[in-house]
């Protein structure tokens, strides 16, 4: 993803990508002006938030405190120790409560704007529920003392349900933050670069398992990267299917780490249903053996936690599809979880993978490839590709009453042409494992005919085929005549 160049402090040399995030953080941390300011940094686990904030503290001589799961009294004790290390005090201060703790932190910024980072803030708030209110009160004070103190307070956390509500309308901190930064996973192109994978087919396969989470390469597989396409199967067996590697147990932990979840078995079942190909609330409910009304809360909670995403159908406003946000969770529930018994046996990984590889390709890689194609349109496709600027990219379903079926379009592009907004620019189909031919183009033309019959303006809409296996000569000839847009793996990773 192309991001603007960083402003302010130079980015550390050992930091990959994150130009935009670094720019926003440094601008916030070094901003002049009187009084305290508040920023919030959130994102799913393992995306590099702590790395970013530690680097910021190092670059600005700021204060960094990482909270741990502890009682309120112990947390205050640890805070005092951290302040003593930062200031060089021989005797650590001992705040008796969080009012005194906040006074201690604010006092660090008497001489200059100073970043004050509180990492894993949800740990503190869990045992001190009044802390957000106390922080709001401290920020809101307009005394002479507070005009002279200029802390740039940054609260960070991975519990997305908590962090998402920290600045909501019901929160004491609503309207108080000058920065609300979400650290996302790396884009698929950046992830391939980060892993050092040049073969685009191998890049898709690896991304379908580990996504764009930076920590998975460094800490979780110890820089074990597949040595080419022929090494992929062996790499899967020695990493994600290997109980001795931390990445093997990471997917269940991502759910367990969310403090607000109850009845985790139901949440696991919902994630397994979505990973298994059930995308609608009705399909998910049927898969878990519940009524649709019974799973509305779990779906909402999983969305708030950042573990599920929802996407409105491009053509049916009353239809929403759900997707697992973290590829590793999809892989776990579609491939690993059903074969736990086989994996527990000695040498079980190779036998299990041989048995499950087809499931991986159909239930994991196929849908994942479709999502990468939509991401390509959003972030990398040139406006000239579809004759306009893409605004919304989704999948869509169109009823075919003549044939008594529904036709699905994997990549539906709405965009802007001139002053017109929301024009249909393209309907596309994505196939990971099939060489696409004129039959696929005819299917897309049929979708456009059905849409036109329903009154949709299709004059600017181009059929598009996305393939991980390539296109036959007749379809290539149709491309040369301007009848279809073709996107292969090379274009997906390197073209526009």
Short mmCIF file of C-alpha atoms in Angstrom, two decimals:
data_model
loop_
_atom_site.label_atom_id
_atom_site.label_comp_id
_atom_site.label_asym_id
_atom_site.label_seq_id
_atom_site.Cartn_x
_atom_site.Cartn_y
_atom_site.Cartn_z
CA UNK A 1 0.00 0.00 0.00
CA UNK A 2 1.39 3.39 -0.94
CA UNK A 3 1.59 5.66 2.07
CA UNK A 4 2.77 9.28 2.41
CA UNK A 5 6.36 9.85 3.46
CA UNK A 6 7.03 10.28 7.16
CA UNK A 7 7.21 13.81 8.52
CA UNK A 8 9.11 14.90 11.58
CA UNK A 9 11.61 12.46 13.07
CA UNK A 10 13.39 10.03 10.74
CA UNK A 11 12.08 6.48 10.88
CA UNK A 12 14.40 3.92 12.54
CA UNK A 13 16.37 1.88 10.03
CA UNK A 14 15.22 -1.43 11.51
CA UNK A 15 11.53 -0.56 11.09
CA UNK A 16 9.90 -2.12 8.03
CA UNK A 17 7.17 -0.11 6.28
CA UNK A 18 4.94 1.82 8.77
CA UNK A 19 5.84 5.20 7.22
CA UNK A 20 2.36 6.58 7.77
CA UNK A 21 2.05 5.26 11.33
CA UNK A 22 5.46 6.66 12.24
CA UNK A 23 4.58 10.02 10.71
CA UNK A 24 1.37 10.31 12.72
CA UNK A 25 3.02 9.22 15.97
CA UNK A 26 5.98 11.57 15.70
CA UNK A 27 3.77 14.50 14.71
CA UNK A 28 1.60 13.91 17.78
CA UNK A 29 4.52 13.32 20.15
CA UNK A 30 6.51 16.40 19.16
CA UNK A 31 3.63 18.86 18.70
CA UNK A 32 4.21 22.16 20.47
CA UNK A 33 1.48 23.77 22.49
CA UNK A 34 0.44 24.07 26.09
CA UNK A 35 -1.18 21.43 28.20
CA UNK A 36 -1.49 17.63 28.02
CA UNK A 37 -2.69 15.78 24.95
CA UNK A 38 -4.09 12.30 24.57
CA UNK A 39 -3.60 9.71 21.84
CA UNK A 40 -4.84 6.13 21.49
CA UNK A 41 -3.02 3.37 19.59
CA UNK A 42 -4.80 0.07 18.99
CA UNK A 43 -4.74 -2.95 16.71
CA UNK A 44 -4.78 -6.72 16.84
CA UNK A 45 -1.95 -8.48 18.60
CA UNK A 46 1.44 -9.03 16.95
CA UNK A 47 1.16 -6.09 14.53
CA UNK A 48 4.12 -4.20 16.01
CA UNK A 49 2.39 -1.57 18.17
CA UNK A 50 4.81 -1.95 21.07
CA UNK A 51 7.76 -1.89 18.68
CA UNK A 52 6.50 1.38 17.21
CA UNK A 53 5.94 2.99 20.60
CA UNK A 54 9.24 1.83 22.07
CA UNK A 55 10.99 3.25 19.01
CA UNK A 56 9.08 6.51 19.48
CA UNK A 57 10.13 6.71 23.13
CA UNK A 58 13.75 6.04 22.17
CA UNK A 59 13.72 8.67 19.40
CA UNK A 60 12.18 11.36 21.61
CA UNK A 61 13.70 10.45 24.98
CA UNK A 62 10.16 9.76 26.07
CA UNK A 63 8.74 7.58 28.84
CA UNK A 64 7.51 4.07 28.09
CA UNK A 65 5.66 1.89 30.59
CA UNK A 66 4.33 -1.56 29.73
CA UNK A 67 1.61 -2.64 32.14
CA UNK A 68 1.27 -6.25 33.22
CA UNK A 69 -1.60 -8.27 34.62
CA UNK A 70 -1.38 -7.23 38.26
CA UNK A 71 -3.40 -5.73 41.08
CA UNK A 72 -3.89 -1.98 41.15
CA UNK A 73 -1.44 -1.66 44.04
CA UNK A 74 1.27 -3.66 42.31
CA UNK A 75 0.73 -1.76 39.05
CA UNK A 76 1.30 1.54 40.86
CA UNK A 77 4.39 0.08 42.50
CA UNK A 78 5.77 -0.97 39.10
CA UNK A 79 4.93 2.44 37.66
CA UNK A 80 6.98 4.09 40.39
CA UNK A 81 9.92 1.83 39.59
CA UNK A 82 9.66 2.72 35.88
CA UNK A 83 9.57 6.45 36.65
CA UNK A 84 12.64 6.09 38.88
CA UNK A 85 14.56 4.36 36.09
CA UNK A 86 13.54 7.12 33.68
CA UNK A 87 14.46 10.03 35.96
CA UNK A 88 17.44 8.42 37.69
CA UNK A 89 15.86 8.81 41.11
CA UNK A 90 17.55 6.83 43.84
CA UNK A 91 14.32 6.27 45.75
CA UNK A 92 11.35 5.23 43.57
CA UNK A 93 8.16 7.24 44.14
CA UNK A 94 5.29 5.29 45.59
CA UNK A 95 1.92 6.65 44.39
CA UNK A 96 -0.90 5.47 46.65
CA UNK A 97 -3.59 5.73 43.99
CA UNK A 98 -4.03 6.58 40.35
CA UNK A 99 -4.62 10.29 40.99
CA UNK A 100 -1.09 10.39 42.38
CA UNK A 101 0.12 8.10 39.58
CA UNK A 102 -1.18 10.50 36.94
CA UNK A 103 0.39 13.46 38.75
CA UNK A 104 3.67 11.56 38.61
CA UNK A 105 3.36 10.98 34.86
CA UNK A 106 2.28 14.55 34.09
CA UNK A 107 5.21 15.86 36.11
CA UNK A 108 7.66 14.21 33.71
CA UNK A 109 6.73 16.77 31.04
CA UNK A 110 7.43 20.06 32.81
CA UNK A 111 10.27 21.17 30.55
CA UNK A 112 9.17 20.01 27.08
CA UNK A 113 6.48 18.09 25.21
CA UNK A 114 7.17 14.53 26.33
CA UNK A 115 5.66 11.28 25.01
CA UNK A 116 4.29 9.26 27.93
CA UNK A 117 3.41 5.78 26.63
CA UNK A 118 1.21 3.45 28.66
CA UNK A 119 1.24 0.13 26.83
CA UNK A 120 -1.31 -2.61 27.58
CA UNK A 121 -3.59 0.00 29.12
CA UNK A 122 -6.52 -2.49 29.40
CA UNK A 123 -4.55 -4.37 32.09
CA UNK A 124 -4.59 -1.24 34.26
CA UNK A 125 -8.21 -0.34 33.61
CA UNK A 126 -9.38 -3.85 34.45
CA UNK A 127 -8.34 -3.43 38.09
CA UNK A 128 -8.89 0.33 38.19
CA UNK A 129 -12.19 0.94 36.33
CA UNK A 130 -12.18 4.63 37.29
CA UNK A 131 -8.83 5.23 35.58
CA UNK A 132 -10.30 6.59 32.28
CA UNK A 133 -12.43 9.04 34.27
CA UNK A 134 -9.45 10.05 36.39
CA UNK A 135 -7.39 10.58 33.26
CA UNK A 136 -10.16 12.67 31.73
CA UNK A 137 -10.26 14.83 34.84
CA UNK A 138 -6.48 15.25 34.83
CA UNK A 139 -6.41 16.25 31.18
CA UNK A 140 -9.27 18.65 31.65
CA UNK A 141 -7.68 20.67 34.46
CA UNK A 142 -6.83 24.22 33.40
CA UNK A 143 -4.66 25.25 36.33
CA UNK A 144 -1.34 27.07 35.95
CA UNK A 145 0.43 23.84 36.80
CA UNK A 146 -1.17 21.90 33.97
CA UNK A 147 -0.48 24.67 31.47
CA UNK A 148 3.20 24.15 32.22
CA UNK A 149 3.06 20.37 31.89
CA UNK A 150 2.96 19.02 28.35
CA UNK A 151 2.70 15.23 28.40
CA UNK A 152 1.74 13.58 25.13
CA UNK A 153 -0.03 10.59 26.62
CA UNK A 154 -0.35 7.54 24.40
CA UNK A 155 -2.60 4.69 25.55
CA UNK A 156 -2.03 1.42 23.74
CA UNK A 157 -3.77 -1.95 23.83
CA UNK A 158 -4.64 -5.05 21.84
CA UNK A 159 -7.99 -5.84 23.44
CA UNK A 160 -9.95 -4.39 20.54
CA UNK A 161 -13.34 -4.52 22.22
CA UNK A 162 -11.99 -2.39 25.08
CA UNK A 163 -9.88 -0.06 22.97
CA UNK A 164 -12.73 0.45 20.51
CA UNK A 165 -14.93 1.74 23.31
CA UNK A 166 -12.28 3.92 24.93
CA UNK A 167 -13.17 6.93 22.77
CA UNK A 168 -16.83 6.09 22.16
CA UNK A 169 -19.68 8.42 23.04
CA UNK A 170 -20.26 6.66 26.37
CA UNK A 171 -16.61 6.90 27.46
CA UNK A 172 -15.23 9.63 29.75
CA UNK A 173 -12.46 10.13 27.19
CA UNK A 174 -14.86 10.83 24.33
CA UNK A 175 -13.68 13.89 22.40
CA UNK A 176 -10.42 14.11 24.34
CA UNK A 177 -8.04 12.34 21.96
CA UNK A 178 -5.99 14.15 19.33
CA UNK A 179 -4.85 10.84 17.82
CA UNK A 180 -6.73 7.59 17.26
CA UNK A 181 -4.30 5.33 15.41
CA UNK A 182 -5.10 1.74 14.43
CA UNK A 183 -2.06 -0.35 13.46
CA UNK A 184 -3.20 -2.79 10.79
CA UNK A 185 -1.52 -5.83 9.29
CA UNK A 186 0.86 -5.30 6.40
CA UNK A 187 -0.70 -5.32 2.94
CA UNK A 188 -0.16 -8.47 0.91
CA UNK A 189 2.56 -6.88 -1.23
CA UNK A 190 4.38 -5.51 1.80
CA UNK A 191 4.04 -8.89 3.53
CA UNK A 192 5.72 -10.66 0.60
CA UNK A 193 8.56 -8.14 0.75
CA UNK A 194 8.84 -8.52 4.52
CA UNK A 195 9.09 -12.30 4.19
CA UNK A 196 11.53 -11.99 1.29
CA UNK A 197 9.28 -14.04 -1.02
CA UNK A 198 9.57 -13.15 -4.71
CA UNK A 199 7.47 -15.94 -6.23
CA UNK A 200 3.89 -14.57 -6.24
CA UNK A 201 2.25 -17.99 -6.05
CA UNK A 202 4.27 -18.89 -2.98
CA UNK A 203 3.52 -15.44 -1.55
CA UNK A 204 -0.24 -16.09 -1.77
CA UNK A 205 0.09 -19.51 -0.12
CA UNK A 206 2.14 -18.15 2.78
CA UNK A 207 -0.11 -15.10 3.17
CA UNK A 208 -3.16 -17.38 3.33
CA UNK A 209 -1.69 -18.78 6.56
CA UNK A 210 0.20 -15.96 8.30
CA UNK A 211 -1.33 -12.90 6.65
CA UNK A 212 0.50 -9.63 7.14
CA UNK A 213 1.31 -9.98 10.85
CA UNK A 214 4.99 -9.03 11.23
CA UNK A 215 5.67 -10.97 14.44
CA UNK A 216 4.89 -14.30 12.83
CA UNK A 217 8.09 -14.29 10.82
CA UNK A 218 10.47 -13.05 13.50
CA UNK A 219 9.31 -14.41 16.83
CA UNK A 220 6.97 -17.23 15.86
CA UNK A 221 8.84 -19.18 13.17
CA UNK A 222 12.33 -17.84 13.93
CA UNK A 223 12.84 -16.45 10.40
CA UNK A 224 12.07 -19.81 8.80
CA UNK A 225 10.95 -18.83 5.29
CA UNK A 226 10.00 -21.36 2.59
CA UNK A 227 12.94 -21.92 0.27
CA UNK A 228 10.85 -21.68 -2.89
CA UNK A 229 7.51 -23.26 -3.92
CA UNK A 230 8.82 -26.82 -3.57
CA UNK A 231 9.57 -26.19 0.12
CA UNK A 232 6.10 -24.90 1.01
CA UNK A 233 4.61 -28.22 2.17
CA UNK A 234 7.63 -28.99 4.32
CA UNK A 235 7.54 -25.44 5.72
CA UNK A 236 3.92 -25.88 6.80
CA UNK A 237 4.80 -29.12 8.60
CA UNK A 238 7.80 -27.70 10.41
CA UNK A 239 6.13 -24.46 11.49
CA UNK A 240 2.37 -24.01 11.83
CA UNK A 241 1.68 -27.76 12.18
CA UNK A 242 4.58 -28.27 14.58
CA UNK A 243 3.38 -28.22 18.24
CA UNK A 244 6.91 -27.20 19.28
CA UNK A 245 6.63 -23.89 17.42
CA UNK A 246 4.75 -21.00 19.08
CA UNK A 247 2.81 -20.22 15.91
CA UNK A 248 1.03 -23.57 16.23
CA UNK A 249 -0.95 -22.44 19.28
CA UNK A 250 -1.32 -18.78 18.35
CA UNK A 251 -4.78 -18.89 16.75
CA UNK A 252 -6.65 -20.11 19.87
CA UNK A 253 -4.70 -17.60 21.96
CA UNK A 254 -5.96 -14.66 19.88
CA UNK A 255 -9.47 -15.47 21.06
CA UNK A 256 -8.44 -16.31 24.62
CA UNK A 257 -6.63 -12.97 24.93
CA UNK A 258 -9.88 -11.02 24.58
CA UNK A 259 -10.97 -10.37 28.19
CA UNK A 260 -14.62 -9.62 27.45
CA UNK A 261 -15.51 -12.91 25.78
CA UNK A 262 -17.75 -15.41 27.52
CA UNK A 263 -18.71 -18.92 26.39
CA UNK A 264 -15.56 -19.25 24.29
CA UNK A 265 -16.70 -22.57 22.85
CA UNK A 266 -19.52 -20.79 21.03
CA UNK A 267 -17.14 -18.16 19.67
CA UNK A 268 -14.77 -20.86 18.45
CA UNK A 269 -17.69 -22.59 16.74
CA UNK A 270 -18.74 -19.35 15.04
CA UNK A 271 -15.21 -18.77 13.77
CA UNK A 272 -15.03 -22.39 12.59
CA UNK A 273 -18.32 -21.98 10.71
CA UNK A 274 -17.07 -18.87 8.90
CA UNK A 275 -13.71 -20.50 8.17
CA UNK A 276 -15.59 -23.46 6.75
CA UNK A 277 -17.31 -21.31 4.14
CA UNK A 278 -20.50 -20.19 5.92
CA UNK A 279 -20.62 -16.46 5.23
CA UNK A 280 -24.17 -15.38 6.14
CA UNK A 281 -25.72 -15.22 9.60
CA UNK A 282 -28.20 -17.92 8.62
CA UNK A 283 -25.48 -20.24 7.35
CA UNK A 284 -23.34 -19.64 10.44
CA UNK A 285 -26.28 -20.28 12.76
CA UNK A 286 -27.11 -23.52 10.98
CA UNK A 287 -23.49 -24.69 11.19
CA UNK A 288 -23.29 -24.12 14.95
CA UNK A 289 -26.77 -25.50 15.62
CA UNK A 290 -28.30 -22.27 16.88
CA UNK A 291 -31.01 -19.86 15.79
CA UNK A 292 -29.92 -16.80 13.83
CA UNK A 293 -31.04 -14.60 16.74
CA UNK A 294 -28.76 -16.56 19.09
CA UNK A 295 -25.60 -15.70 17.20
CA UNK A 296 -26.21 -12.00 16.59
CA UNK A 297 -24.36 -11.14 19.82
CA UNK A 298 -21.34 -13.41 19.13
CA UNK A 299 -21.06 -11.97 15.63
CA UNK A 300 -21.16 -8.44 17.02
CA UNK A 301 -18.61 -9.21 19.74
CA UNK A 302 -16.21 -10.91 17.30
CA UNK A 303 -16.46 -7.88 15.03
CA UNK A 304 -15.70 -5.55 17.94
CA UNK A 305 -12.69 -7.70 18.79
CA UNK A 306 -11.38 -7.36 15.26
CA UNK A 307 -11.60 -11.11 14.64
CA UNK A 308 -14.48 -10.93 12.15
CA UNK A 309 -15.27 -8.43 9.43
CA UNK A 310 -18.61 -7.91 7.74
CA UNK A 311 -19.21 -6.84 4.18
CA UNK A 312 -22.50 -5.73 2.64
CA UNK A 313 -23.46 -7.46 -0.58
CA UNK A 314 -22.74 -5.20 -3.54
CA UNK A 315 -26.22 -5.80 -5.01
CA UNK A 316 -28.42 -6.86 -2.10
CA UNK A 317 -28.61 -4.32 0.71
CA UNK A 318 -30.20 -6.78 3.14
CA UNK A 319 -27.45 -9.39 2.76
CA UNK A 320 -24.21 -9.25 4.76
CA UNK A 321 -21.29 -11.67 4.52
CA UNK A 322 -18.79 -12.36 7.28
CA UNK A 323 -15.08 -13.11 6.98
CA UNK A 324 -12.41 -14.08 9.50
CA UNK A 325 -10.05 -11.14 9.81
CA UNK A 326 -6.92 -13.11 10.72
CA UNK A 327 -5.77 -15.73 8.16
CA UNK A 328 -4.10 -17.81 10.86
CA UNK A 329 -7.48 -18.28 12.56
CA UNK A 330 -9.04 -19.42 9.28
CA UNK A 331 -6.21 -21.90 8.78
CA UNK A 332 -6.54 -23.17 12.33
CA UNK A 333 -10.30 -23.77 12.18
CA UNK A 334 -10.44 -25.10 8.64
CA UNK A 335 -7.32 -27.28 8.72
CA UNK A 336 -5.74 -27.76 12.16
CA UNK A 337 -8.65 -28.02 14.58
CA UNK A 338 -10.47 -30.90 12.80
CA UNK A 339 -7.25 -32.95 12.81
CA UNK A 340 -6.03 -32.37 16.36
CA UNK A 341 -5.93 -36.07 17.20
CA UNK A 342 -3.79 -36.92 14.16
CA UNK A 343 -1.41 -34.05 14.89
CA UNK A 344 -0.82 -35.30 18.43
CA UNK A 345 0.80 -38.47 17.10
CA UNK A 346 4.47 -38.71 16.33
CA UNK A 347 5.13 -37.73 12.70
CA UNK A 348 1.49 -36.77 12.45
CA UNK A 349 2.12 -33.44 10.71
CA UNK A 350 3.13 -34.87 7.34
CA UNK A 351 0.27 -37.37 7.25
CA UNK A 352 -2.21 -34.76 8.40
CA UNK A 353 -1.05 -32.24 5.79
CA UNK A 354 -1.26 -34.79 3.00
CA UNK A 355 -4.84 -35.47 4.07
CA UNK A 356 -5.79 -31.80 4.54
CA UNK A 357 -3.97 -30.04 1.72
CA UNK A 358 -6.98 -30.13 -0.59
CA UNK A 359 -9.12 -28.58 2.16
CA UNK A 360 -6.52 -25.86 2.56
CA UNK A 361 -6.58 -25.04 -1.15
CA UNK A 362 -10.38 -24.97 -1.43
CA UNK A 363 -11.53 -23.52 1.89
CA UNK A 364 -8.57 -21.32 2.76
CA UNK A 365 -6.59 -20.30 -0.32
CA UNK A 366 -9.54 -19.92 -2.70
CA UNK A 367 -11.52 -17.43 -0.57
CA UNK A 368 -8.30 -15.74 0.52
CA UNK A 369 -7.30 -15.16 -3.09
CA UNK A 370 -10.66 -13.49 -3.72
CA UNK A 371 -10.00 -11.09 -0.86
CA UNK A 372 -6.51 -10.31 -2.16
CA UNK A 373 -8.04 -9.45 -5.53
CA UNK A 374 -10.43 -7.01 -3.87
CA UNK A 375 -7.53 -5.53 -1.92
CA UNK A 376 -5.59 -5.13 -5.19
CA UNK A 377 -8.43 -3.10 -6.68
CA UNK A 378 -8.66 -0.89 -3.59
CA UNK A 379 -4.95 -0.20 -3.16
CA UNK A 380 -3.07 -0.93 -6.36
CA UNK A 381 -5.27 -0.77 -9.46
CA UNK A 382 -4.75 2.30 -11.60
CA UNK A 383 -7.98 4.31 -12.12
CA UNK A 384 -7.52 3.75 -15.86
CA UNK A 385 -7.86 0.00 -15.32
CA UNK A 386 -11.61 0.31 -14.75
CA UNK A 387 -12.14 3.74 -16.24
CA UNK A 388 -12.68 5.46 -12.91
CA UNK A 389 -11.55 5.75 -9.32
CA UNK A 390 -12.63 2.72 -7.22
CA UNK A 391 -14.64 3.78 -4.17
CA UNK A 392 -16.24 0.55 -2.96
CA UNK A 393 -15.05 -3.00 -3.62
CA UNK A 394 -17.07 -5.99 -2.44
CA UNK A 395 -18.56 -9.28 -3.54
CA UNK A 396 -22.12 -9.48 -4.80
CA UNK A 397 -24.95 -11.88 -5.56
CA UNK A 398 -27.40 -11.58 -8.44
CA UNK A 399 -30.54 -13.69 -8.82
CA UNK A 400 -31.00 -15.46 -12.16
CA UNK A 401 -34.73 -16.26 -12.23
CA UNK A 402 -34.64 -17.93 -15.64
CA UNK A 403 -32.14 -20.55 -14.49
CA UNK A 404 -33.47 -20.55 -10.91
CA UNK A 405 -30.09 -19.87 -9.39
CA UNK A 406 -27.92 -17.07 -8.05
CA UNK A 407 -24.69 -15.88 -9.63
CA UNK A 408 -21.87 -14.60 -7.45
CA UNK A 409 -19.41 -11.93 -8.46
CA UNK A 410 -16.22 -12.10 -6.39
CA UNK A 411 -14.96 -8.59 -7.15
CA UNK A 412 -17.56 -5.85 -7.69
CA UNK A 413 -16.15 -2.37 -8.19
CA UNK A 414 -18.17 0.81 -7.74
CA UNK A 415 -16.42 4.08 -8.34
CA UNK A 416 -16.40 7.63 -9.57
CA UNK A 417 -16.38 8.93 -13.12
CA UNK A 418 -16.18 12.69 -13.19
CA UNK A 419 -18.84 14.04 -10.87
CA UNK A 420 -20.80 10.79 -10.79
CA UNK A 421 -20.37 8.73 -7.62
CA UNK A 422 -21.19 5.06 -7.17
CA UNK A 423 -21.09 4.04 -10.83
CA UNK A 424 -20.67 0.30 -11.44
CA UNK A 425 -17.17 -0.03 -12.92
CA UNK A 426 -16.59 -3.78 -12.97
CA UNK A 427 -17.86 -7.24 -12.07
CA UNK A 428 -15.19 -9.87 -11.68
CA UNK A 429 -14.60 -13.52 -10.94
CA UNK A 430 -11.55 -14.91 -9.12
CA UNK A 431 -10.25 -18.47 -9.52
CA UNK A 432 -7.17 -19.60 -7.68
CA UNK A 433 -6.69 -23.03 -9.22
CA UNK A 434 -8.34 -22.83 -12.65
CA UNK A 435 -7.08 -21.57 -16.00
CA UNK A 436 -9.87 -19.19 -16.92
CA UNK A 437 -11.52 -19.21 -20.35
CA UNK A 438 -14.31 -17.63 -22.38
CA UNK A 439 -16.89 -19.49 -20.28
CA UNK A 440 -15.98 -17.33 -17.30
CA UNK A 441 -16.33 -14.20 -19.43
CA UNK A 442 -19.76 -15.33 -20.61
CA UNK A 443 -20.83 -15.81 -17.00
CA UNK A 444 -19.80 -12.25 -16.16
CA UNK A 445 -21.69 -10.95 -19.19
CA UNK A 446 -24.75 -12.80 -17.94
CA UNK A 447 -24.43 -11.04 -14.57
CA UNK A 448 -24.27 -7.68 -16.32
CA UNK A 449 -27.37 -8.56 -18.37
CA UNK A 450 -29.28 -9.43 -15.20
CA UNK A 451 -28.17 -6.20 -13.52
CA UNK A 452 -29.18 -4.14 -16.53
CA UNK A 453 -32.60 -5.80 -16.51
CA UNK A 454 -32.97 -4.65 -12.90
CA UNK A 455 -32.22 -1.05 -13.86
CA UNK A 456 -28.54 -0.92 -12.91
CA UNK A 457 -26.41 1.33 -15.10
CA UNK A 458 -23.86 -1.07 -16.60
CA UNK A 459 -22.59 1.15 -19.43
CA UNK A 460 -19.22 1.68 -17.74
CA UNK A 461 -18.86 -1.82 -16.27
CA UNK A 462 -15.99 -4.02 -17.44
CA UNK A 463 -15.86 -7.78 -16.90
CA UNK A 464 -12.69 -8.81 -15.05
CA UNK A 465 -11.07 -12.20 -14.50
CA UNK A 466 -8.56 -12.82 -11.71
CA UNK A 467 -6.63 -16.08 -11.80
CA UNK A 468 -3.87 -17.79 -9.90
CA UNK A 469 -3.43 -20.31 -12.75
CA UNK A 470 -3.60 -18.07 -15.81
CA UNK A 471 -5.84 -17.57 -18.84
CA UNK A 472 -6.31 -19.51 -22.05
CA UNK A 473 -5.39 -17.94 -25.45
CA UNK A 474 -9.01 -17.10 -26.35
CA UNK A 475 -9.47 -15.10 -23.17
CA UNK A 476 -6.15 -13.34 -23.77
CA UNK A 477 -7.40 -12.46 -27.26
CA UNK A 478 -10.57 -11.01 -25.73
CA UNK A 479 -8.37 -8.89 -23.48
CA UNK A 480 -6.49 -7.54 -26.48
CA UNK A 481 -9.83 -6.47 -27.97
CA UNK A 482 -10.70 -4.59 -24.77
CA UNK A 483 -13.52 -6.97 -23.82
CA UNK A 484 -12.18 -8.03 -20.41
CA UNK A 485 -9.66 -7.02 -17.75
CA UNK A 486 -7.29 -9.86 -16.80
CA UNK A 487 -5.31 -9.93 -13.56
CA UNK A 488 -2.79 -12.71 -13.04
CA UNK A 489 -0.41 -13.21 -10.13
CA UNK A 490 2.29 -11.08 -11.71
CA UNK A 491 -0.09 -8.16 -12.07
CA UNK A 492 -1.53 -8.76 -8.62
CA UNK A 493 1.88 -8.31 -6.98
CA UNK A 494 3.67 -5.98 -9.35
CA UNK A 495 1.19 -4.29 -11.71
CA UNK A 496 -1.68 -1.85 -11.67
#
